[in-house]
Short mmCIF file of C-alpha atoms and ligand atoms in Angstrom, two decimals:
data_model
loop_
_atom_site.label_atom_id
_atom_site.label_comp_id
_atom_site.label_asym_id
_atom_site.label_seq_id
_atom_site.Cartn_x
_atom_site.Cartn_y
_atom_site.Cartn_z
CA MET A 1 -17.32 -8.15 -17.71
CA ASP A 2 -18.93 -11.52 -18.16
CA GLY A 3 -15.80 -13.52 -18.84
CA THR A 4 -16.60 -14.10 -22.52
CA ASP A 5 -15.03 -10.83 -23.47
CA SER A 6 -11.65 -11.57 -21.98
CA GLN A 7 -8.08 -11.82 -23.04
CA GLU A 8 -5.48 -14.29 -21.89
CA VAL A 9 -2.07 -13.32 -20.66
CA PHE A 10 0.65 -15.87 -21.03
CA ILE A 11 3.06 -15.87 -18.13
CA SER A 12 6.54 -16.88 -19.03
CA ASN A 13 9.55 -17.50 -16.84
CA TRP A 14 7.53 -17.86 -13.70
CA GLU A 15 7.09 -21.20 -12.07
CA TYR A 16 4.83 -21.64 -9.16
CA ASP A 17 5.35 -24.83 -7.29
CA GLN A 18 1.77 -25.67 -6.49
CA ALA A 19 0.19 -24.40 -9.69
CA PRO A 20 -0.78 -26.90 -12.35
CA GLU A 21 0.30 -26.10 -15.91
CA SER A 22 -3.24 -25.37 -16.98
CA GLN A 23 -3.32 -22.30 -14.72
CA ASP A 24 -0.64 -20.59 -16.72
CA HIS A 25 -3.28 -18.41 -18.33
CA ILE A 26 -4.63 -15.54 -16.32
CA LYS A 27 -7.93 -14.01 -17.41
CA ILE A 28 -8.34 -10.28 -17.50
CA ASP A 29 -11.63 -9.03 -18.94
CA LYS A 30 -11.43 -6.35 -21.60
CA ARG A 31 -13.88 -4.17 -19.73
CA TYR A 32 -14.92 -3.88 -16.09
CA GLY A 33 -18.01 -2.19 -14.71
CA LEU A 34 -18.68 -0.85 -11.22
CA PHE A 35 -19.40 -3.31 -8.42
CA ILE A 36 -22.58 -1.99 -6.85
CA ASP A 37 -25.14 -3.86 -4.75
CA GLY A 38 -23.55 -7.25 -5.42
CA LYS A 39 -23.19 -7.04 -9.20
CA PHE A 40 -21.08 -5.49 -11.91
CA GLU A 41 -22.88 -2.63 -13.65
CA GLU A 42 -22.25 -0.21 -16.49
CA PRO A 43 -21.44 3.25 -15.17
CA LYS A 44 -24.26 5.74 -15.67
CA SER A 45 -21.53 8.06 -16.94
CA LYS A 46 -20.83 5.55 -19.77
CA LYS A 47 -17.19 6.60 -19.35
CA TYR A 48 -14.27 4.18 -19.14
CA PHE A 49 -10.55 4.69 -18.62
CA GLN A 50 -7.64 2.41 -19.44
CA THR A 51 -5.34 0.66 -17.05
CA THR A 52 -1.98 -0.25 -18.52
CA ASP A 53 0.98 -2.47 -17.75
CA PRO A 54 3.72 -0.05 -16.68
CA ALA A 55 6.41 -2.49 -17.83
CA ASN A 56 5.48 -2.06 -21.50
CA GLY A 57 2.65 0.46 -21.78
CA LYS A 58 0.17 -2.14 -23.08
CA VAL A 59 -3.49 -1.62 -22.23
CA LEU A 60 -4.71 -4.34 -19.85
CA ALA A 61 -8.38 -3.39 -19.58
CA LYS A 62 -10.95 -0.64 -19.77
CA VAL A 63 -12.37 0.24 -16.40
CA ALA A 64 -15.53 2.19 -15.55
CA GLU A 65 -15.18 5.75 -14.34
CA ALA A 66 -17.73 6.37 -11.62
CA SER A 67 -19.44 9.76 -11.73
CA GLU A 68 -21.09 11.53 -8.81
CA THR A 69 -24.35 9.72 -9.70
CA ASP A 70 -22.59 6.34 -9.71
CA VAL A 71 -20.97 7.05 -6.35
CA ASP A 72 -24.40 8.03 -5.03
CA ARG A 73 -25.81 4.68 -6.19
CA ALA A 74 -22.99 2.86 -4.41
CA VAL A 75 -23.52 4.82 -1.19
CA LYS A 76 -27.27 4.12 -1.34
CA ALA A 77 -26.57 0.39 -1.76
CA ALA A 78 -24.20 0.48 1.22
CA ARG A 79 -26.76 2.36 3.32
CA LYS A 80 -29.50 -0.12 2.41
CA ALA A 81 -27.25 -3.06 3.38
CA PHE A 82 -26.13 -1.51 6.66
CA LYS A 83 -29.13 -2.51 8.76
CA LYS A 84 -28.92 -6.15 7.73
CA TRP A 85 -25.14 -6.41 8.00
CA SER A 86 -24.79 -4.65 11.33
CA GLY A 87 -27.74 -6.65 12.67
CA LEU A 88 -26.26 -10.06 11.83
CA PRO A 89 -24.88 -12.11 14.72
CA ALA A 90 -21.20 -11.11 14.92
CA LYS A 91 -20.01 -14.63 14.36
CA GLU A 92 -21.91 -14.73 11.05
CA ARG A 93 -20.08 -11.63 9.93
CA GLY A 94 -16.84 -13.32 10.89
CA LYS A 95 -17.70 -16.32 8.72
CA TYR A 96 -18.18 -14.17 5.63
CA ILE A 97 -14.87 -12.39 6.21
CA PHE A 98 -13.16 -15.75 6.72
CA ARG A 99 -14.62 -16.95 3.43
CA ILE A 100 -13.20 -13.92 1.61
CA ALA A 101 -9.78 -14.74 3.09
CA ARG A 102 -10.04 -18.34 1.88
CA LEU A 103 -11.05 -17.28 -1.62
CA ILE A 104 -8.09 -14.90 -1.81
CA GLN A 105 -5.83 -17.80 -0.88
CA GLU A 106 -7.42 -20.01 -3.52
CA ARG A 107 -6.91 -17.37 -6.20
CA ALA A 108 -3.54 -16.21 -4.86
CA ARG A 109 -1.55 -17.03 -7.94
CA GLU A 110 -3.89 -15.24 -10.31
CA LEU A 111 -4.05 -12.23 -7.99
CA ALA A 112 -0.25 -12.09 -7.72
CA VAL A 113 0.21 -12.08 -11.49
CA ILE A 114 -2.46 -9.42 -12.00
CA GLU A 115 -0.98 -7.27 -9.23
CA SER A 116 2.41 -7.34 -10.95
CA LEU A 117 0.95 -6.75 -14.41
CA ASP A 118 -1.20 -3.81 -13.41
CA GLY A 119 1.20 -2.09 -11.01
CA GLY A 120 4.72 -3.15 -12.02
CA LYS A 121 5.90 -4.75 -8.78
CA PRO A 122 8.14 -7.84 -8.87
CA ILE A 123 6.17 -11.09 -8.87
CA ARG A 124 8.25 -12.34 -5.95
CA GLU A 125 6.81 -9.53 -3.84
CA SER A 126 3.19 -9.91 -5.04
CA ARG A 127 3.35 -13.66 -4.53
CA ASP A 128 5.17 -13.76 -1.19
CA ILE A 129 4.05 -10.54 0.44
CA ASP A 130 1.07 -8.62 -1.00
CA ILE A 131 -1.37 -11.45 -1.59
CA PRO A 132 -0.62 -13.63 1.47
CA LEU A 133 -0.73 -10.55 3.73
CA ALA A 134 -4.05 -9.51 2.19
CA ALA A 135 -5.53 -12.94 2.98
CA ASN A 136 -4.03 -12.81 6.50
CA HIS A 137 -5.63 -9.45 7.13
CA PHE A 138 -9.08 -10.86 6.40
CA PHE A 139 -8.37 -13.95 8.52
CA TYR A 140 -7.20 -11.79 11.41
CA TYR A 141 -10.22 -9.48 11.43
CA ALA A 142 -12.62 -12.37 10.83
CA GLY A 143 -11.43 -13.51 14.24
CA TRP A 144 -12.20 -10.17 15.90
CA ALA A 145 -15.81 -9.95 14.64
CA ASP A 146 -17.32 -11.90 17.55
CA LYS A 147 -14.78 -10.78 20.16
CA LEU A 148 -15.33 -7.04 20.20
CA GLU A 149 -16.67 -7.24 23.75
CA TYR A 150 -13.25 -8.56 24.79
CA ALA A 151 -11.44 -5.92 22.78
CA PHE A 152 -13.38 -3.16 24.53
CA PRO A 153 -14.46 -4.63 27.90
CA GLY A 154 -17.48 -3.08 29.52
CA ARG A 155 -18.33 -0.92 26.47
CA LYS A 156 -21.14 -1.43 23.97
CA VAL A 157 -19.59 -1.23 20.53
CA LYS A 158 -21.50 0.08 17.50
CA PRO A 159 -20.43 0.43 13.87
CA LEU A 160 -20.29 3.91 12.34
CA GLY A 161 -22.41 3.18 9.26
CA VAL A 162 -21.19 3.64 5.68
CA ALA A 163 -17.41 3.94 5.26
CA GLY A 164 -15.88 5.56 2.16
CA GLN A 165 -12.41 4.16 1.59
CA ILE A 166 -9.88 5.54 -0.88
CA ILE A 167 -6.72 3.57 -1.54
CA PRO A 168 -3.45 4.09 -3.43
CA TRP A 169 -1.61 2.19 -6.14
CA ASN A 170 1.45 0.92 -4.30
CA PHE A 171 -0.16 -2.09 -2.55
CA PRO A 172 -3.52 -2.30 -4.31
CA LEU A 173 -4.99 -5.53 -2.93
CA LEU A 174 -3.26 -5.26 0.43
CA MET A 175 -4.58 -1.74 0.99
CA ALA A 176 -8.07 -2.91 0.04
CA ALA A 177 -7.71 -5.64 2.69
CA TRP A 178 -6.38 -3.19 5.31
CA LYS A 179 -9.40 -0.99 4.73
CA LEU A 180 -12.18 -3.53 4.25
CA ALA A 181 -11.44 -6.19 6.86
CA PRO A 182 -11.72 -4.08 10.06
CA ALA A 183 -14.67 -2.10 8.66
CA LEU A 184 -16.60 -5.31 7.95
CA ALA A 185 -15.65 -7.00 11.22
CA THR A 186 -17.13 -4.10 13.15
CA GLY A 187 -20.39 -4.12 11.14
CA ASN A 188 -19.89 -1.21 8.73
CA THR A 189 -20.73 -1.27 5.04
CA VAL A 190 -18.30 0.13 2.51
CA VAL A 191 -17.78 2.01 -0.74
CA LEU A 192 -14.16 1.46 -1.79
CA LYS A 193 -12.33 3.41 -4.47
CA PRO A 194 -9.13 1.84 -5.84
CA ALA A 195 -6.42 3.91 -7.51
CA GLU A 196 -6.78 4.58 -11.23
CA THR A 197 -3.49 2.95 -12.29
CA THR A 198 -4.13 -0.30 -10.39
CA PRO A 199 -7.84 -1.14 -10.24
CA LEU A 200 -7.64 -4.77 -11.38
CA THR A 201 -7.03 -6.72 -8.18
CA ALA A 202 -9.77 -4.74 -6.43
CA LEU A 203 -12.10 -5.79 -9.26
CA LYS A 204 -10.98 -9.40 -8.81
CA LEU A 205 -11.72 -8.93 -5.12
CA ALA A 206 -15.20 -7.78 -6.15
CA GLU A 207 -15.63 -11.15 -7.91
CA ILE A 208 -14.43 -12.90 -4.76
CA ILE A 209 -16.85 -10.90 -2.63
CA ARG A 210 -19.70 -11.81 -4.99
CA ASP A 211 -18.66 -15.49 -4.81
CA SER A 212 -18.46 -15.36 -1.01
CA ASP A 213 -22.21 -14.62 -0.90
CA LEU A 214 -21.60 -11.56 1.22
CA PRO A 215 -25.00 -9.82 1.35
CA ASN A 216 -25.45 -7.42 -1.58
CA GLY A 217 -24.35 -3.85 -0.98
CA VAL A 218 -22.09 -4.58 2.00
CA VAL A 219 -19.04 -3.88 -0.18
CA ASN A 220 -19.27 -1.68 -3.27
CA ILE A 221 -16.27 -0.93 -5.46
CA VAL A 222 -16.26 2.21 -7.56
CA THR A 223 -13.36 2.79 -9.92
CA GLY A 224 -12.21 6.18 -11.13
CA ALA A 225 -9.63 8.87 -10.46
CA GLY A 226 -9.48 11.83 -8.07
CA GLU A 227 -12.91 13.21 -8.99
CA THR A 228 -14.56 9.86 -8.11
CA GLY A 229 -12.72 9.93 -4.77
CA ALA A 230 -13.80 13.52 -4.18
CA SER A 231 -17.47 12.57 -4.84
CA LEU A 232 -17.20 9.92 -2.17
CA VAL A 233 -15.62 12.35 0.29
CA ARG A 234 -18.36 14.94 -0.34
CA HIS A 235 -21.26 12.51 -0.16
CA PRO A 236 -23.54 13.55 2.73
CA ASP A 237 -24.52 9.98 3.64
CA VAL A 238 -20.98 8.67 4.21
CA ASP A 239 -20.13 8.42 7.92
CA LYS A 240 -16.43 7.84 7.68
CA ILE A 241 -13.58 8.43 5.26
CA ALA A 242 -10.42 6.32 5.40
CA PHE A 243 -7.72 7.50 3.02
CA THR A 244 -4.23 6.34 2.10
CA GLY A 245 -2.28 8.42 -0.39
CA SER A 246 -0.49 11.72 -0.79
CA THR A 247 -0.26 14.30 1.96
CA ALA A 248 -1.67 16.93 -0.43
CA VAL A 249 -4.88 14.97 -1.09
CA GLY A 250 -5.08 14.01 2.61
CA LYS A 251 -5.08 17.70 3.55
CA PHE A 252 -7.66 18.46 0.89
CA ILE A 253 -9.96 15.74 2.27
CA ARG A 254 -9.51 17.06 5.79
CA LYS A 255 -10.58 20.52 4.66
CA THR A 256 -13.52 19.18 2.65
CA ILE A 257 -15.06 17.35 5.58
CA ALA A 258 -14.23 19.93 8.24
CA GLY A 259 -17.43 20.95 10.00
CA THR A 260 -19.27 17.74 9.10
CA SER A 261 -19.80 14.82 11.46
CA LYS A 262 -17.74 12.47 9.26
CA LYS A 263 -14.94 10.56 10.97
CA LEU A 264 -11.54 10.51 9.26
CA THR A 265 -8.34 8.50 9.23
CA LEU A 266 -5.39 9.47 7.04
CA GLU A 267 -2.34 7.40 6.16
CA LEU A 268 -0.09 9.70 4.18
CA GLY A 269 3.53 10.06 3.15
CA GLY A 270 6.80 9.34 4.90
CA LYS A 271 10.55 9.79 4.83
CA GLY A 272 11.81 6.91 6.96
CA ALA A 273 15.20 7.16 8.66
CA ASN A 274 17.24 3.97 8.53
CA ILE A 275 20.02 4.19 11.11
CA ILE A 276 23.10 1.96 11.04
CA PHE A 277 25.35 1.95 14.10
CA GLU A 278 28.97 0.79 14.01
CA ASP A 279 28.15 -2.23 16.18
CA ALA A 280 25.50 -3.59 13.74
CA ALA A 281 25.94 -6.81 11.78
CA LEU A 282 26.96 -4.86 8.71
CA ASP A 283 26.23 -7.39 5.95
CA GLN A 284 22.77 -7.93 7.38
CA ALA A 285 22.33 -4.17 7.66
CA VAL A 286 23.29 -3.67 4.00
CA GLU A 287 20.59 -6.17 2.99
CA GLY A 288 18.23 -4.24 5.26
CA ILE A 289 19.12 -0.95 3.57
CA VAL A 290 18.43 -2.47 0.13
CA ASN A 291 15.10 -3.91 1.24
CA ALA A 292 14.12 -0.71 3.06
CA ILE A 293 14.42 1.50 -0.03
CA PHE A 294 14.12 -0.73 -3.10
CA PHE A 295 11.19 -2.90 -1.98
CA ASN A 296 8.34 -2.16 -4.42
CA GLN A 297 10.56 0.32 -6.35
CA GLY A 298 10.51 2.56 -3.28
CA HIS A 299 6.78 3.18 -3.75
CA VAL A 300 6.32 2.64 -0.04
CA CYS A 301 5.12 5.24 2.45
CA CYS A 302 7.34 3.75 5.17
CA ALA A 303 10.37 3.23 2.88
CA GLY A 304 13.75 3.73 4.54
CA SER A 305 14.60 6.56 2.16
CA ARG A 306 17.06 8.40 4.42
CA LEU A 307 20.10 6.37 5.39
CA PHE A 308 22.17 7.45 8.39
CA VAL A 309 25.44 5.53 8.85
CA GLN A 310 27.76 5.98 11.80
CA GLU A 311 30.89 7.71 10.53
CA SER A 312 33.37 5.03 11.67
CA VAL A 313 31.78 2.44 9.34
CA ALA A 314 30.42 4.74 6.65
CA ASP A 315 33.06 4.02 3.97
CA LEU A 316 32.74 0.29 4.49
CA VAL A 317 28.92 0.31 4.42
CA ILE A 318 28.79 2.55 1.34
CA SER A 319 31.24 0.37 -0.58
CA LYS A 320 29.26 -2.77 0.33
CA LEU A 321 26.06 -1.00 -0.65
CA LYS A 322 27.41 -0.01 -4.07
CA ILE A 323 28.49 -3.60 -4.74
CA ARG A 324 25.01 -4.79 -3.77
CA LEU A 325 23.37 -2.20 -6.03
CA ASN A 326 25.42 -3.44 -8.97
CA SER A 327 23.87 -6.89 -8.53
CA LEU A 328 20.23 -5.76 -8.46
CA PHE A 329 18.19 -6.81 -11.47
CA VAL A 330 15.82 -4.15 -12.80
CA GLY A 331 13.31 -5.45 -15.30
CA ASP A 332 10.28 -7.60 -16.10
CA PRO A 333 8.01 -7.67 -13.04
CA LEU A 334 6.87 -11.18 -13.99
CA ASP A 335 10.40 -12.58 -13.89
CA LYS A 336 10.94 -14.22 -10.53
CA ASN A 337 14.56 -12.98 -10.49
CA THR A 338 13.59 -9.32 -10.70
CA ASP A 339 14.55 -7.14 -7.74
CA ILE A 340 13.20 -3.82 -8.99
CA GLY A 341 10.16 -3.76 -11.25
CA ALA A 342 8.52 -0.99 -13.26
CA ILE A 343 7.70 2.46 -11.92
CA ASN A 344 3.95 2.51 -11.47
CA SER A 345 3.08 5.36 -13.83
CA LYS A 346 4.61 7.91 -16.18
CA LYS A 347 3.53 10.60 -13.75
CA GLN A 348 5.42 8.94 -10.88
CA LEU A 349 8.48 8.40 -13.09
CA GLU A 350 8.47 12.11 -13.91
CA THR A 351 8.29 12.95 -10.20
CA ILE A 352 11.25 10.68 -9.45
CA ARG A 353 13.29 12.08 -12.34
CA LYS A 354 12.49 15.61 -11.21
CA TYR A 355 13.84 14.80 -7.73
CA ILE A 356 16.99 13.21 -9.18
CA GLU A 357 17.64 16.46 -11.06
CA ILE A 358 16.95 18.50 -7.92
CA GLY A 359 19.37 16.26 -5.98
CA LYS A 360 22.11 16.85 -8.53
CA SER A 361 21.50 20.59 -8.75
CA GLU A 362 21.70 20.88 -4.95
CA GLY A 363 25.18 19.33 -5.03
CA GLY A 364 24.44 15.69 -4.14
CA GLN A 365 26.76 13.06 -5.62
CA ILE A 366 24.73 10.51 -7.50
CA TYR A 367 25.58 6.82 -7.78
CA GLN A 368 23.65 4.54 -10.16
CA PRO A 369 24.84 1.11 -11.25
CA ASP A 370 25.44 0.51 -14.90
CA CYS A 371 22.28 -1.52 -15.61
CA THR A 372 20.54 -2.03 -18.93
CA LEU A 373 16.94 -0.93 -18.66
CA PRO A 374 14.19 -2.28 -20.93
CA LYS A 375 13.39 0.01 -23.86
CA LYS A 376 9.61 0.22 -23.32
CA GLY A 377 7.89 1.00 -20.05
CA ASN A 378 8.70 3.07 -16.95
CA TRP A 379 12.06 2.32 -15.35
CA CYS A 380 14.42 3.85 -12.86
CA PRO A 381 17.72 2.33 -11.72
CA PRO A 382 18.50 2.08 -8.00
CA THR A 383 19.96 5.45 -7.04
CA LEU A 384 22.11 6.68 -4.16
CA PHE A 385 22.77 10.29 -3.26
CA LEU A 386 25.90 10.87 -1.22
CA GLY A 387 27.13 14.19 0.13
CA VAL A 388 23.68 15.47 1.02
CA SER A 389 22.59 17.42 4.09
CA GLN A 390 19.45 18.08 6.10
CA SER A 391 18.46 21.16 4.11
CA HIS A 392 18.46 19.36 0.75
CA ARG A 393 15.01 18.88 -0.74
CA ILE A 394 15.70 15.22 -1.54
CA VAL A 395 16.33 14.68 2.19
CA GLN A 396 13.18 16.49 3.27
CA GLU A 397 10.59 15.59 0.62
CA GLU A 398 9.04 12.23 -0.23
CA ILE A 399 10.29 10.91 -3.59
CA PHE A 400 8.41 7.59 -3.56
CA GLY A 401 10.92 5.89 -5.83
CA PRO A 402 14.18 3.89 -5.68
CA VAL A 403 16.26 6.84 -4.48
CA LEU A 404 18.22 6.75 -1.21
CA THR A 405 19.94 9.68 0.46
CA VAL A 406 23.04 8.79 2.50
CA GLN A 407 24.23 10.81 5.49
CA THR A 408 26.65 10.09 8.29
CA PHE A 409 26.56 10.78 12.04
CA ARG A 410 28.87 10.53 15.03
CA THR A 411 26.70 10.37 18.14
CA ILE A 412 23.33 8.91 19.05
CA ASP A 413 21.95 12.36 19.95
CA GLU A 414 23.03 13.74 16.60
CA VAL A 415 21.26 10.99 14.66
CA ILE A 416 18.06 11.31 16.74
CA GLU A 417 18.02 15.03 15.98
CA LYS A 418 18.60 14.46 12.26
CA ALA A 419 16.09 11.60 11.97
CA ASN A 420 13.38 13.67 13.66
CA ASN A 421 14.11 16.72 11.55
CA SER A 422 11.42 15.82 9.01
CA PRO A 423 7.85 16.90 8.35
CA TYR A 424 6.91 13.21 8.41
CA GLY A 425 6.77 10.68 11.25
CA LEU A 426 5.81 7.28 9.90
CA SER A 427 8.72 4.84 10.11
CA ALA A 428 12.32 4.27 11.12
CA GLY A 429 14.85 1.44 11.26
CA VAL A 430 17.64 0.88 13.79
CA TRP A 431 20.54 -1.51 13.23
CA THR A 432 22.67 -2.25 16.28
CA ASP A 433 23.87 -5.08 18.47
CA LYS A 434 22.78 -3.25 21.63
CA GLY A 435 19.26 -3.74 22.96
CA SER A 436 19.66 -0.65 25.15
CA LYS A 437 20.19 1.53 22.06
CA ILE A 438 17.12 0.06 20.42
CA PHE A 439 14.94 0.84 23.45
CA HIS A 440 16.35 4.34 23.72
CA LEU A 441 15.72 5.07 20.05
CA THR A 442 12.21 3.64 19.97
CA LYS A 443 11.35 6.19 22.66
CA LYS A 444 13.14 9.11 21.03
CA LEU A 445 12.27 8.68 17.34
CA LYS A 446 9.06 10.40 16.28
CA ALA A 447 7.84 7.57 14.09
CA GLY A 448 4.72 5.40 14.24
CA VAL A 449 6.74 2.27 13.46
CA VAL A 450 10.33 1.56 14.48
CA TRP A 451 11.93 -1.63 13.18
CA ALA A 452 15.00 -3.06 14.91
CA ASN A 453 17.52 -5.04 12.83
CA THR A 454 14.88 -5.49 10.14
CA TYR A 455 12.76 -3.28 7.90
CA ASN A 456 9.44 -3.34 6.04
CA LYS A 457 8.01 -6.19 8.07
CA PHE A 458 4.22 -6.13 8.21
CA ASP A 459 1.76 -8.19 10.16
CA ALA A 460 -1.99 -7.99 10.61
CA THR A 461 -1.57 -8.02 14.40
CA SER A 462 0.62 -4.88 14.49
CA PRO A 463 -0.74 -1.36 14.38
CA PHE A 464 0.60 0.88 11.59
CA GLY A 465 0.28 4.64 11.18
CA GLY A 466 2.06 7.93 11.61
CA TYR A 467 2.55 11.29 13.26
CA LYS A 468 2.82 14.79 11.84
CA GLU A 469 2.36 15.01 8.05
CA SER A 470 2.17 11.21 7.88
CA GLY A 471 -1.43 11.31 9.08
CA PHE A 472 -3.38 9.91 12.01
CA GLY A 473 -5.27 6.79 13.02
CA ARG A 474 -3.89 3.27 13.10
CA GLU A 475 -4.49 0.25 10.87
CA GLY A 476 -3.82 -3.32 11.93
CA GLY A 477 -4.19 -5.06 15.27
CA LEU A 478 -6.72 -4.12 17.90
CA HIS A 479 -6.00 -0.44 17.16
CA GLY A 480 -7.29 -0.94 13.62
CA LEU A 481 -10.82 -1.60 14.91
CA LYS A 482 -11.13 1.74 16.67
CA PRO A 483 -11.54 3.98 13.58
CA TYR A 484 -14.68 2.01 12.65
CA ILE A 485 -16.62 2.01 15.91
CA LYS A 486 -18.44 4.22 18.34
CA PHE A 487 -19.42 3.43 21.90
CA GLU A 488 -23.03 3.47 23.01
P1 NAI B 1 -2.95 10.51 -4.70
O1 NAI B 1 -3.04 10.93 -3.27
O2 NAI B 1 -3.45 11.45 -5.75
O3 NAI B 1 -3.73 9.11 -4.91
C1 NAI B 1 -4.18 8.26 -3.88
C2 NAI B 1 -5.65 7.96 -4.06
O4 NAI B 1 -6.40 9.15 -3.85
C3 NAI B 1 -6.05 7.46 -5.44
O5 NAI B 1 -7.07 6.50 -5.30
C4 NAI B 1 -6.60 8.71 -6.10
O6 NAI B 1 -7.51 8.45 -7.14
C5 NAI B 1 -7.30 9.38 -4.94
N1 NAI B 1 -7.50 10.82 -5.07
C6 NAI B 1 -6.78 11.70 -5.81
N2 NAI B 1 -7.28 12.94 -5.67
C7 NAI B 1 -8.34 12.85 -4.84
C8 NAI B 1 -9.26 13.80 -4.30
N3 NAI B 1 -9.21 15.08 -4.60
N4 NAI B 1 -10.22 13.36 -3.46
C9 NAI B 1 -10.29 12.05 -3.14
N5 NAI B 1 -9.46 11.10 -3.62
C10 NAI B 1 -8.49 11.50 -4.46
O7 NAI B 1 -1.45 10.14 -4.98
P2 NAI B 1 -0.67 10.16 -6.38
O8 NAI B 1 -0.87 11.46 -7.09
O9 NAI B 1 -1.01 8.94 -7.12
O10 NAI B 1 0.84 10.11 -5.86
C11 NAI B 1 1.51 11.32 -5.53
C12 NAI B 1 2.42 11.14 -4.34
O11 NAI B 1 1.68 10.74 -3.21
C13 NAI B 1 3.47 10.05 -4.49
O12 NAI B 1 4.59 10.51 -5.17
C14 NAI B 1 3.76 9.73 -3.05
O13 NAI B 1 4.66 10.68 -2.55
C15 NAI B 1 2.42 9.93 -2.35
N6 NAI B 1 1.69 8.65 -2.15
C16 NAI B 1 1.70 8.09 -0.91
C17 NAI B 1 1.08 6.88 -0.70
C18 NAI B 1 1.10 6.21 0.63
O14 NAI B 1 1.08 4.99 0.71
N7 NAI B 1 1.06 6.95 1.71
C19 NAI B 1 0.44 6.14 -1.79
C20 NAI B 1 0.40 6.85 -3.05
C21 NAI B 1 1.03 8.05 -3.20
MG1 MG B 2 -2.11 -0.38 -14.41
#
């Protein structure tokens, strides 16, 4: 916790242009406490859990498990800080948020390595996507802090109070940024709970927040598993819950707070349809298919996990796709050549394997390239399922892994019907040369985000969120401010 009790991790086979040699050692403390009221503290529970590296099973650190009493302390600290924080001139709040963004940039390399170590994602993704986008999110909302009167003309905007935020393990730092930045810009104080398999970058963010001189108690970070999250949800002095994670837990949270005055936003699962028309630039589309499903091992709520290819080009696209799959490198997340890293946890690997068995037993034809997987750790090769239909469970249910179902279609109406035949409504992709088709589909597809001739592109200025079982509320852009304010 104090830096003296830390271990060093040597990073091999990863060069970073701007980084001096001396930074090749990343410090991870052996033990982390809870970040409450501006400092790291022992949990009253005295309990710790381990976070491991999913690529080899090694323990990275012990992390405090916050009990109900610990969560209560964090909420009290947030409540105490609320008056001061919400009363600051808005431009002062913006300056603090800007400073957090700058500090993330300064420590980007360290954060990227830790993100890949703790969660298993390829370093190329942590370095080029997760960490820069996290910094951008803080920059973007720092800019909104003193412009709320322009965002909501003629209305007097007030913060809600104390926000409880619960985040998942697939984009640990980025999800922390998505949650914290708009809450802070609008004058709320926060208790954030990271996921139990990936708490480390949130704890590094706690250090950054401490170093940014943000007033004590404005952000509190309590680590732990589901029970810690449930304590936060139940706490009577929390005004708002923002949750990203499974649909099952989302529904449970909704039930728990029903009848209270707590506000809620839920960002849950998905089963994105990725639609390839015969007039698309096919090589580009094949790259898009690969990125849509294998980005972050498929641990992505908006992953393009259902592929629909127009029948006239289906054989060609599938053969190109198989060739591309054969060239994907599955392995060490810290190797800059890795395309698919480690599956985040044993539990998630079991879920994925279970779905692969279900897919086979339902009659799907599996295709997996012949790749050598590392002996230790959690791994899954890129997987295609051909010959599947709408009623198959692997087409309907979220797998959250590198598994793609492939279906064909003849007409635009048929594919709209198939794409919308899902309990989820988060994302979709459309690949075509015709702008008219894109506009038609963006209207017809029941998805919060529709990408055209691209996939998995994120930007702080764009709202993100779903329909149906994918949840409600939007994050990002002007829309992302709304879940954290009330009008006077
Ligand atoms: P989860 O929903 O259990 O975990 C997400 C977060 O919720 C974690 O921080 C966890 O500690 C917390 N949590 C768990 N139970 C809670 C409770 N009762 N009250 C409050 N907080 C609670 O997700 P899990 O089990 O890790 O993954 C299961 C499936 O969920 C995945 O296979 C995937 O389908 C989906 N998922 C979707 C995500 C998304 O981005 N929408 C992210 C993570 C998982
Ligand atoms: Mg871990």
